GROMACS .gro file of N, CA and C in nm:
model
  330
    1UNK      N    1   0.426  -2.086   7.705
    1UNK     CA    2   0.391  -1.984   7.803
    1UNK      C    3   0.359  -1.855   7.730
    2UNK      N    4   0.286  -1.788   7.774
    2UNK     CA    5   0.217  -1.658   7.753
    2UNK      C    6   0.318  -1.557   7.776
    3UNK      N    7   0.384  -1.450   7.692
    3UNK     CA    8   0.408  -1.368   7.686
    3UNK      C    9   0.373  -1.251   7.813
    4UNK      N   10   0.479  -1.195   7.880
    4UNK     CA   11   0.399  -1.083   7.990
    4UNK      C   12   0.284  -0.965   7.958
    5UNK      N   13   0.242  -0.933   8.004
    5UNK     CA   14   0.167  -0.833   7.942
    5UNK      C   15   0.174  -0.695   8.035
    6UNK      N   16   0.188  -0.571   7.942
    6UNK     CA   17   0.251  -0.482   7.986
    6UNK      C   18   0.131  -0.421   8.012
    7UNK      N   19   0.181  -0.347   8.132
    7UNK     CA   20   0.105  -0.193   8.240
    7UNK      C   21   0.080  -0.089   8.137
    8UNK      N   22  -0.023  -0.051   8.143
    8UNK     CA   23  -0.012   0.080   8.029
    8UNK      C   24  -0.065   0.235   8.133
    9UNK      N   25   0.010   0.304   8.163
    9UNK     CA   26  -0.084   0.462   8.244
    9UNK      C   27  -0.108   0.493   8.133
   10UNK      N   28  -0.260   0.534   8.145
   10UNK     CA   29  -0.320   0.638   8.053
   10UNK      C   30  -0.343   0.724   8.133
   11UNK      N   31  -0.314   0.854   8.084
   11UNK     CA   32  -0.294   1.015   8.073
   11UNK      C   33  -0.457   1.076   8.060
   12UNK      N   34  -0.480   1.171   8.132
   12UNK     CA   35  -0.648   1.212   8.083
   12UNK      C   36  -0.590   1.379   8.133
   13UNK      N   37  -0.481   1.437   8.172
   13UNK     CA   38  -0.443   1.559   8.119
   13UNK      C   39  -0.506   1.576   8.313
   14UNK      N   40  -0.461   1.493   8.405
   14UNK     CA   41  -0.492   1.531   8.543
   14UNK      C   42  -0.453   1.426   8.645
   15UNK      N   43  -0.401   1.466   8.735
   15UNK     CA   44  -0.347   1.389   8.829
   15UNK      C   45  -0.442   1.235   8.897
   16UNK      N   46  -0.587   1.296   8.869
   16UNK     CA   47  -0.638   1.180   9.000
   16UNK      C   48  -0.755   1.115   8.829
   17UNK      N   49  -0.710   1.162   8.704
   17UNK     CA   50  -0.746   1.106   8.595
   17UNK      C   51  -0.634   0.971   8.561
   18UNK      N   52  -0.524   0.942   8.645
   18UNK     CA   53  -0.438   0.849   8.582
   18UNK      C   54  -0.462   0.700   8.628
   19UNK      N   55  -0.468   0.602   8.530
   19UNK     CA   56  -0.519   0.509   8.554
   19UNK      C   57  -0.413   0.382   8.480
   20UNK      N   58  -0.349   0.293   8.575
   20UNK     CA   59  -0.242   0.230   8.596
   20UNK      C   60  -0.276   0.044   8.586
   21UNK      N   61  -0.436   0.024   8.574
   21UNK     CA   62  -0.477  -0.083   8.607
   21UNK      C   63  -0.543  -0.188   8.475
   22UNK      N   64  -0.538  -0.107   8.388
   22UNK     CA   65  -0.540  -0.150   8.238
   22UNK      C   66  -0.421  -0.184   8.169
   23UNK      N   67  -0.466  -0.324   8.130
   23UNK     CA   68  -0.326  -0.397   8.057
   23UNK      C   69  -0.343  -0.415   7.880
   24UNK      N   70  -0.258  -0.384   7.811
   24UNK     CA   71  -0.254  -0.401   7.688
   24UNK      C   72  -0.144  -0.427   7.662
   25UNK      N   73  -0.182  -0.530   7.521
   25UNK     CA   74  -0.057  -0.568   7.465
   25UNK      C   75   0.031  -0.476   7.412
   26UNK      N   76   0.141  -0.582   7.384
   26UNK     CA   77   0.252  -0.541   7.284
   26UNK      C   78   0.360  -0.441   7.344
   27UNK      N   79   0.473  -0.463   7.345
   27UNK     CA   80   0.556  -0.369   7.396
   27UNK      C   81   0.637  -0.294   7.314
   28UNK      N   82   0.551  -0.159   7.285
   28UNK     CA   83   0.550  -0.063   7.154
   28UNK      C   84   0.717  -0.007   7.155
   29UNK      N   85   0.779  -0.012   7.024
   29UNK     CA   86   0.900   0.069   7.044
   29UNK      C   87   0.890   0.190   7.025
   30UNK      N   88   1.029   0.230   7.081
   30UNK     CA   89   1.012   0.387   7.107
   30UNK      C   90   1.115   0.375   6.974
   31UNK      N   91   1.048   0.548   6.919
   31UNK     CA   92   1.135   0.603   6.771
   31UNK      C   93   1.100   0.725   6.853
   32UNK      N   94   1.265   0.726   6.766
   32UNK     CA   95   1.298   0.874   6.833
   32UNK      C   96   1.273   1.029   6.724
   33UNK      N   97   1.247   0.955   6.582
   33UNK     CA   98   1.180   1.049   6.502
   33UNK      C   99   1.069   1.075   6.566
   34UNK      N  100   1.005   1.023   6.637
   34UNK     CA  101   0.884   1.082   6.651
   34UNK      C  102   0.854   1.166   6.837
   35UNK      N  103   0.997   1.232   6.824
   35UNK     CA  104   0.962   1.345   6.964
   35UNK      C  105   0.973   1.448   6.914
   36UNK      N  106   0.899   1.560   6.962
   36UNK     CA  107   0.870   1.696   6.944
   36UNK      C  108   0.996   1.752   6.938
   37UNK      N  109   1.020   1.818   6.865
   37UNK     CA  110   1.118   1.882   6.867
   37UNK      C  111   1.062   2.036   6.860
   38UNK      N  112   1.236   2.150   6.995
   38UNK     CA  113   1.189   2.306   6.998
   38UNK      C  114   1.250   2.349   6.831
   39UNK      N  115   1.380   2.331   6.771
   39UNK     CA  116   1.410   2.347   6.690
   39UNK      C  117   1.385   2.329   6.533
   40UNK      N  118   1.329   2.402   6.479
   40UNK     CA  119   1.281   2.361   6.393
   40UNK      C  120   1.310   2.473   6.255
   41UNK      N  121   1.311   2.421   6.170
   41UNK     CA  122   1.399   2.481   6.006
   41UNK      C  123   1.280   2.551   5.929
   42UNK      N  124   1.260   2.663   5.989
   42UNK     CA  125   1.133   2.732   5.949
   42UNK      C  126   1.155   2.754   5.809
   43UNK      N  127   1.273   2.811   5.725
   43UNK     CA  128   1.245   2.814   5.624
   43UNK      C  129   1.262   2.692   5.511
   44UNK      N  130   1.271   2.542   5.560
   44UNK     CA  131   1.233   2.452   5.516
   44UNK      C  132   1.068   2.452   5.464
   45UNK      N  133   0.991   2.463   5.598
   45UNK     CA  134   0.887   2.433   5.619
   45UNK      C  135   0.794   2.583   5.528
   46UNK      N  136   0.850   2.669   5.552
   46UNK     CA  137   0.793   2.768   5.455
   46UNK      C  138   0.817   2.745   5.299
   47UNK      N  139   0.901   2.680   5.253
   47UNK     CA  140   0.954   2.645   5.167
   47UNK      C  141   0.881   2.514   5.071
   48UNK      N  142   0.839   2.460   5.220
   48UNK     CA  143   0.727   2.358   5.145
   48UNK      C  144   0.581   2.344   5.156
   49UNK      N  145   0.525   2.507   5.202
   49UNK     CA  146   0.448   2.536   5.210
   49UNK      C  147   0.301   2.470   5.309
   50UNK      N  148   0.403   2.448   5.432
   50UNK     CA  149   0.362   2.371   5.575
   50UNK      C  150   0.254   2.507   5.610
   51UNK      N  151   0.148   2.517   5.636
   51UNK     CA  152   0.101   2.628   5.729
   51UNK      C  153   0.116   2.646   5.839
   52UNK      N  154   0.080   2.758   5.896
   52UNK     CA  155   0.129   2.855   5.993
   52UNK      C  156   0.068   2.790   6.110
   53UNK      N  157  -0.029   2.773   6.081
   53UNK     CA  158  -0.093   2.661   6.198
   53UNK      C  159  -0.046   2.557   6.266
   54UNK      N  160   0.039   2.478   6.157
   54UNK     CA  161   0.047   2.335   6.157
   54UNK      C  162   0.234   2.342   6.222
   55UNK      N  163   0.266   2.446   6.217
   55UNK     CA  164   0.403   2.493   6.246
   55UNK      C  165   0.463   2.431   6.388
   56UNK      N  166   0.408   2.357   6.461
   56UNK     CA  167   0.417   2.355   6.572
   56UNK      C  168   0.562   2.236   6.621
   57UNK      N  169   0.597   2.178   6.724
   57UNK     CA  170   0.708   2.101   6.784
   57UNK      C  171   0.710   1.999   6.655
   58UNK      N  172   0.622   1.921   6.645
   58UNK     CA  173   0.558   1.814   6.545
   58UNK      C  174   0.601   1.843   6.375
   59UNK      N  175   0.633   1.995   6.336
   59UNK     CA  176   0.583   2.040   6.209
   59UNK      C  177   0.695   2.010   6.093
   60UNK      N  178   0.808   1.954   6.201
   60UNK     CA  179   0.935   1.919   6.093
   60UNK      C  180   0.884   1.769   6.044
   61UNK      N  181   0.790   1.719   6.083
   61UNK     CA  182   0.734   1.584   6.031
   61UNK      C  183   0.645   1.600   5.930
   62UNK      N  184   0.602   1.732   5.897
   62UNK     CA  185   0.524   1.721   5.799
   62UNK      C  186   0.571   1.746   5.653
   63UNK      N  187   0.705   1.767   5.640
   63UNK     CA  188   0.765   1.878   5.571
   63UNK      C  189   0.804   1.693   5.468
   64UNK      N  190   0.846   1.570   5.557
   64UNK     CA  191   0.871   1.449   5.466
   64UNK      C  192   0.707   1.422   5.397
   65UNK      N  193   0.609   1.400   5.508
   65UNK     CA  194   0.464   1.341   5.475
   65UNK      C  195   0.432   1.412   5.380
   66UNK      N  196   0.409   1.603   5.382
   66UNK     CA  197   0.309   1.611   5.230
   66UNK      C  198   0.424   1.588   5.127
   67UNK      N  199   0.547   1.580   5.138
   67UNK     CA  200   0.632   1.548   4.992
   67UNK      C  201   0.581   1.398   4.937
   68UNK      N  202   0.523   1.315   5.078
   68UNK     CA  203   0.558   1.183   5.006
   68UNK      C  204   0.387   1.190   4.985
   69UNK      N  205   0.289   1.267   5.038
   69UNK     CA  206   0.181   1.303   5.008
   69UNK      C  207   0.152   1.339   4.838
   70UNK      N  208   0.181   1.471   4.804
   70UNK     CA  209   0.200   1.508   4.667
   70UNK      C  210   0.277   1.414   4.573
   71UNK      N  211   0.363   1.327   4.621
   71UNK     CA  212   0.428   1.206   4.535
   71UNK      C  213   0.277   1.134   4.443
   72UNK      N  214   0.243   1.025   4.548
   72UNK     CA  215   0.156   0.946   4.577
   72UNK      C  216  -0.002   1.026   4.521
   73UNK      N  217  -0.041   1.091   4.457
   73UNK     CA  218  -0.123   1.188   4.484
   73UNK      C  219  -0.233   1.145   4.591
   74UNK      N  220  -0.191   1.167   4.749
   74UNK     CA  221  -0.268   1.187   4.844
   74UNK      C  222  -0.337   1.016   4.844
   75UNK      N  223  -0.262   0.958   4.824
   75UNK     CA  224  -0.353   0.814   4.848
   75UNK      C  225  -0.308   0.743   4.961
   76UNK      N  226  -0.500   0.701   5.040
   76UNK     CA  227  -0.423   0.703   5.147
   76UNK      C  228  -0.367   0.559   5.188
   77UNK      N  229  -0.346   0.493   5.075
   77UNK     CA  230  -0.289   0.373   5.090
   77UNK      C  231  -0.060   0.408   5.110
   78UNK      N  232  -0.078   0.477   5.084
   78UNK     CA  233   0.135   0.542   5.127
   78UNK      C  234   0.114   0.602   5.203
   79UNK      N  235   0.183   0.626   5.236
   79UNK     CA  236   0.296   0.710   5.322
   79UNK      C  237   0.273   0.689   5.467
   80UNK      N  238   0.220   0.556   5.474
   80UNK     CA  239   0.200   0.494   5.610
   80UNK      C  240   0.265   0.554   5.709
   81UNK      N  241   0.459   0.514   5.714
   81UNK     CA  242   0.526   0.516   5.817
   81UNK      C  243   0.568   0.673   5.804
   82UNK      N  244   0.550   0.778   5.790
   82UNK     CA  245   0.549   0.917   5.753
   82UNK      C  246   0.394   0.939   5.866
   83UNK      N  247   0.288   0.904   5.826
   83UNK     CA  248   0.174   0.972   5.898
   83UNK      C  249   0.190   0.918   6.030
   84UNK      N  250   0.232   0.798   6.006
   84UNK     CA  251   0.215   0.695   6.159
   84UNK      C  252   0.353   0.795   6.229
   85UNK      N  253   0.435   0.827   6.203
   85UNK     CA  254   0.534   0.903   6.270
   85UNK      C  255   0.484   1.034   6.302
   86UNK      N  256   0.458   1.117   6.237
   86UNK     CA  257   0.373   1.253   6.277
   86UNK      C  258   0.279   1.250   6.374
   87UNK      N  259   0.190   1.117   6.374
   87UNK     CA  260   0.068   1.123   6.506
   87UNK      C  261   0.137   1.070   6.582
   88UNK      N  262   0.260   0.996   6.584
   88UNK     CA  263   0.306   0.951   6.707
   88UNK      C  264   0.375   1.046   6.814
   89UNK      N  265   0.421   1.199   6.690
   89UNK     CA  266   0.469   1.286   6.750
   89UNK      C  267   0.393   1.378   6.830
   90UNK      N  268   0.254   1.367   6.738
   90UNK     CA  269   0.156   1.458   6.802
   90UNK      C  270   0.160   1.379   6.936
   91UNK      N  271   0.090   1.277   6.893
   91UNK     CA  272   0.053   1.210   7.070
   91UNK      C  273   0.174   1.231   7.155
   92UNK      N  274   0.313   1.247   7.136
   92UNK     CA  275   0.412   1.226   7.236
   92UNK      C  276   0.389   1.391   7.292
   93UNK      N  277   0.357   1.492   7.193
   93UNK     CA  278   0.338   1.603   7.254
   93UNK      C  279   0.248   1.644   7.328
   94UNK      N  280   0.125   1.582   7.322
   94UNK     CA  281   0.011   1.592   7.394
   94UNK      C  282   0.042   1.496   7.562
   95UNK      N  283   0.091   1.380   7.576
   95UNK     CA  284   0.146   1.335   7.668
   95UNK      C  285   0.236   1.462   7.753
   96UNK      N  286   0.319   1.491   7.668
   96UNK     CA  287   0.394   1.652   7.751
   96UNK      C  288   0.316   1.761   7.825
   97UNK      N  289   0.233   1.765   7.724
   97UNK     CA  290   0.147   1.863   7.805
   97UNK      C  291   0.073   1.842   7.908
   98UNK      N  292   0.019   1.737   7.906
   98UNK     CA  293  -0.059   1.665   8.051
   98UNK      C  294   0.068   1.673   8.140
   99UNK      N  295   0.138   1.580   8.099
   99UNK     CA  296   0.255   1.583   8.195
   99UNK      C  297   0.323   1.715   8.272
  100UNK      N  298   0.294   1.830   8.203
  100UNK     CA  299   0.355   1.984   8.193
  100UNK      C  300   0.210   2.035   8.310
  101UNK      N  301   0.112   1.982   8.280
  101UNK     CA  302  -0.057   2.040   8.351
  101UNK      C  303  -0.054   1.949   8.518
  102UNK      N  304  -0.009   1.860   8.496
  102UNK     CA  305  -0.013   1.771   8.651
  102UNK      C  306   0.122   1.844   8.771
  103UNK      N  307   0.258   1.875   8.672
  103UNK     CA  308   0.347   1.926   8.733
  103UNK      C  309   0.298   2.094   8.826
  104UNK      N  310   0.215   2.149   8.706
  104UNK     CA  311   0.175   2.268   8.725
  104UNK      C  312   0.087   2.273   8.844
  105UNK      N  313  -0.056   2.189   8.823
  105UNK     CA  314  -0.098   2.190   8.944
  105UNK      C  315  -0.049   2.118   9.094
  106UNK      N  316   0.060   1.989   9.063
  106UNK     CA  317   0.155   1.991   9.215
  106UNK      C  318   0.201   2.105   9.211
  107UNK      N  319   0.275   2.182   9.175
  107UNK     CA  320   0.288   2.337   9.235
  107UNK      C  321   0.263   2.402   9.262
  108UNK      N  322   0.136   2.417   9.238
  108UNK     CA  323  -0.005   2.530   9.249
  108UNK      C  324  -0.088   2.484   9.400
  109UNK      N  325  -0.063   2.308   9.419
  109UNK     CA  326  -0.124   2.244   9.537
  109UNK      C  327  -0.031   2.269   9.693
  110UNK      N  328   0.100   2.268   9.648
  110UNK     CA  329   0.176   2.280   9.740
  110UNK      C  330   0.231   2.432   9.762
   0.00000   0.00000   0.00000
């Protein structure tokens, strides 16, 4: 027998953009390294010369990646589970924000 196949909502950053009817595999685990975090060890990250830009919920993930970056010199065959964790954080933060933009406009509607 065939394995279930899981519901996926995709997010398009708007309420009547959400779409519930597309199925894809695999039932992805959740890591919890990879949620945004408010707290963050600024003078770590200054320390390892993270920019000011890049400073954001996400930016304590970068502070392992360019170490294991500059290890490796920048090849992009390493530091797989380091980058794959950082975009997973990005994406979990970008999910927030849609999520943060749909709440906003039910409030704004009602």
């Amino acid at each position: 027998a065939k394995p279930p196949r899981a519901v996926t909502t995709i997010y398009r950053c708007g309420p009547s953009d959400r779409r519930t009817d597309l199925t894809m595999g695999g039932g992805h685990h959740y890591n919890p390294a990879a949620e945004p975090r408010n707290d963050q060890d600024v003078e770590a990250m200054a320390k390892s010369r993270v920019p000011i830009a890049w400073r954001d919920k996400c930016g304590h993930l970068l502070v392992p990646l360019n170490k294991c970056r500059r290890a490796n010199w920048y090849s992009p065959n390493q530091c797989g589970h380091e980058r794959h964790t950082y975009e997973e954080c990005l994406y979990n933060l970008y999910l927030q924000r849609c999520e943060a933009k749909v709440q906003a406009t039910k409030a704004m509607s009602s």
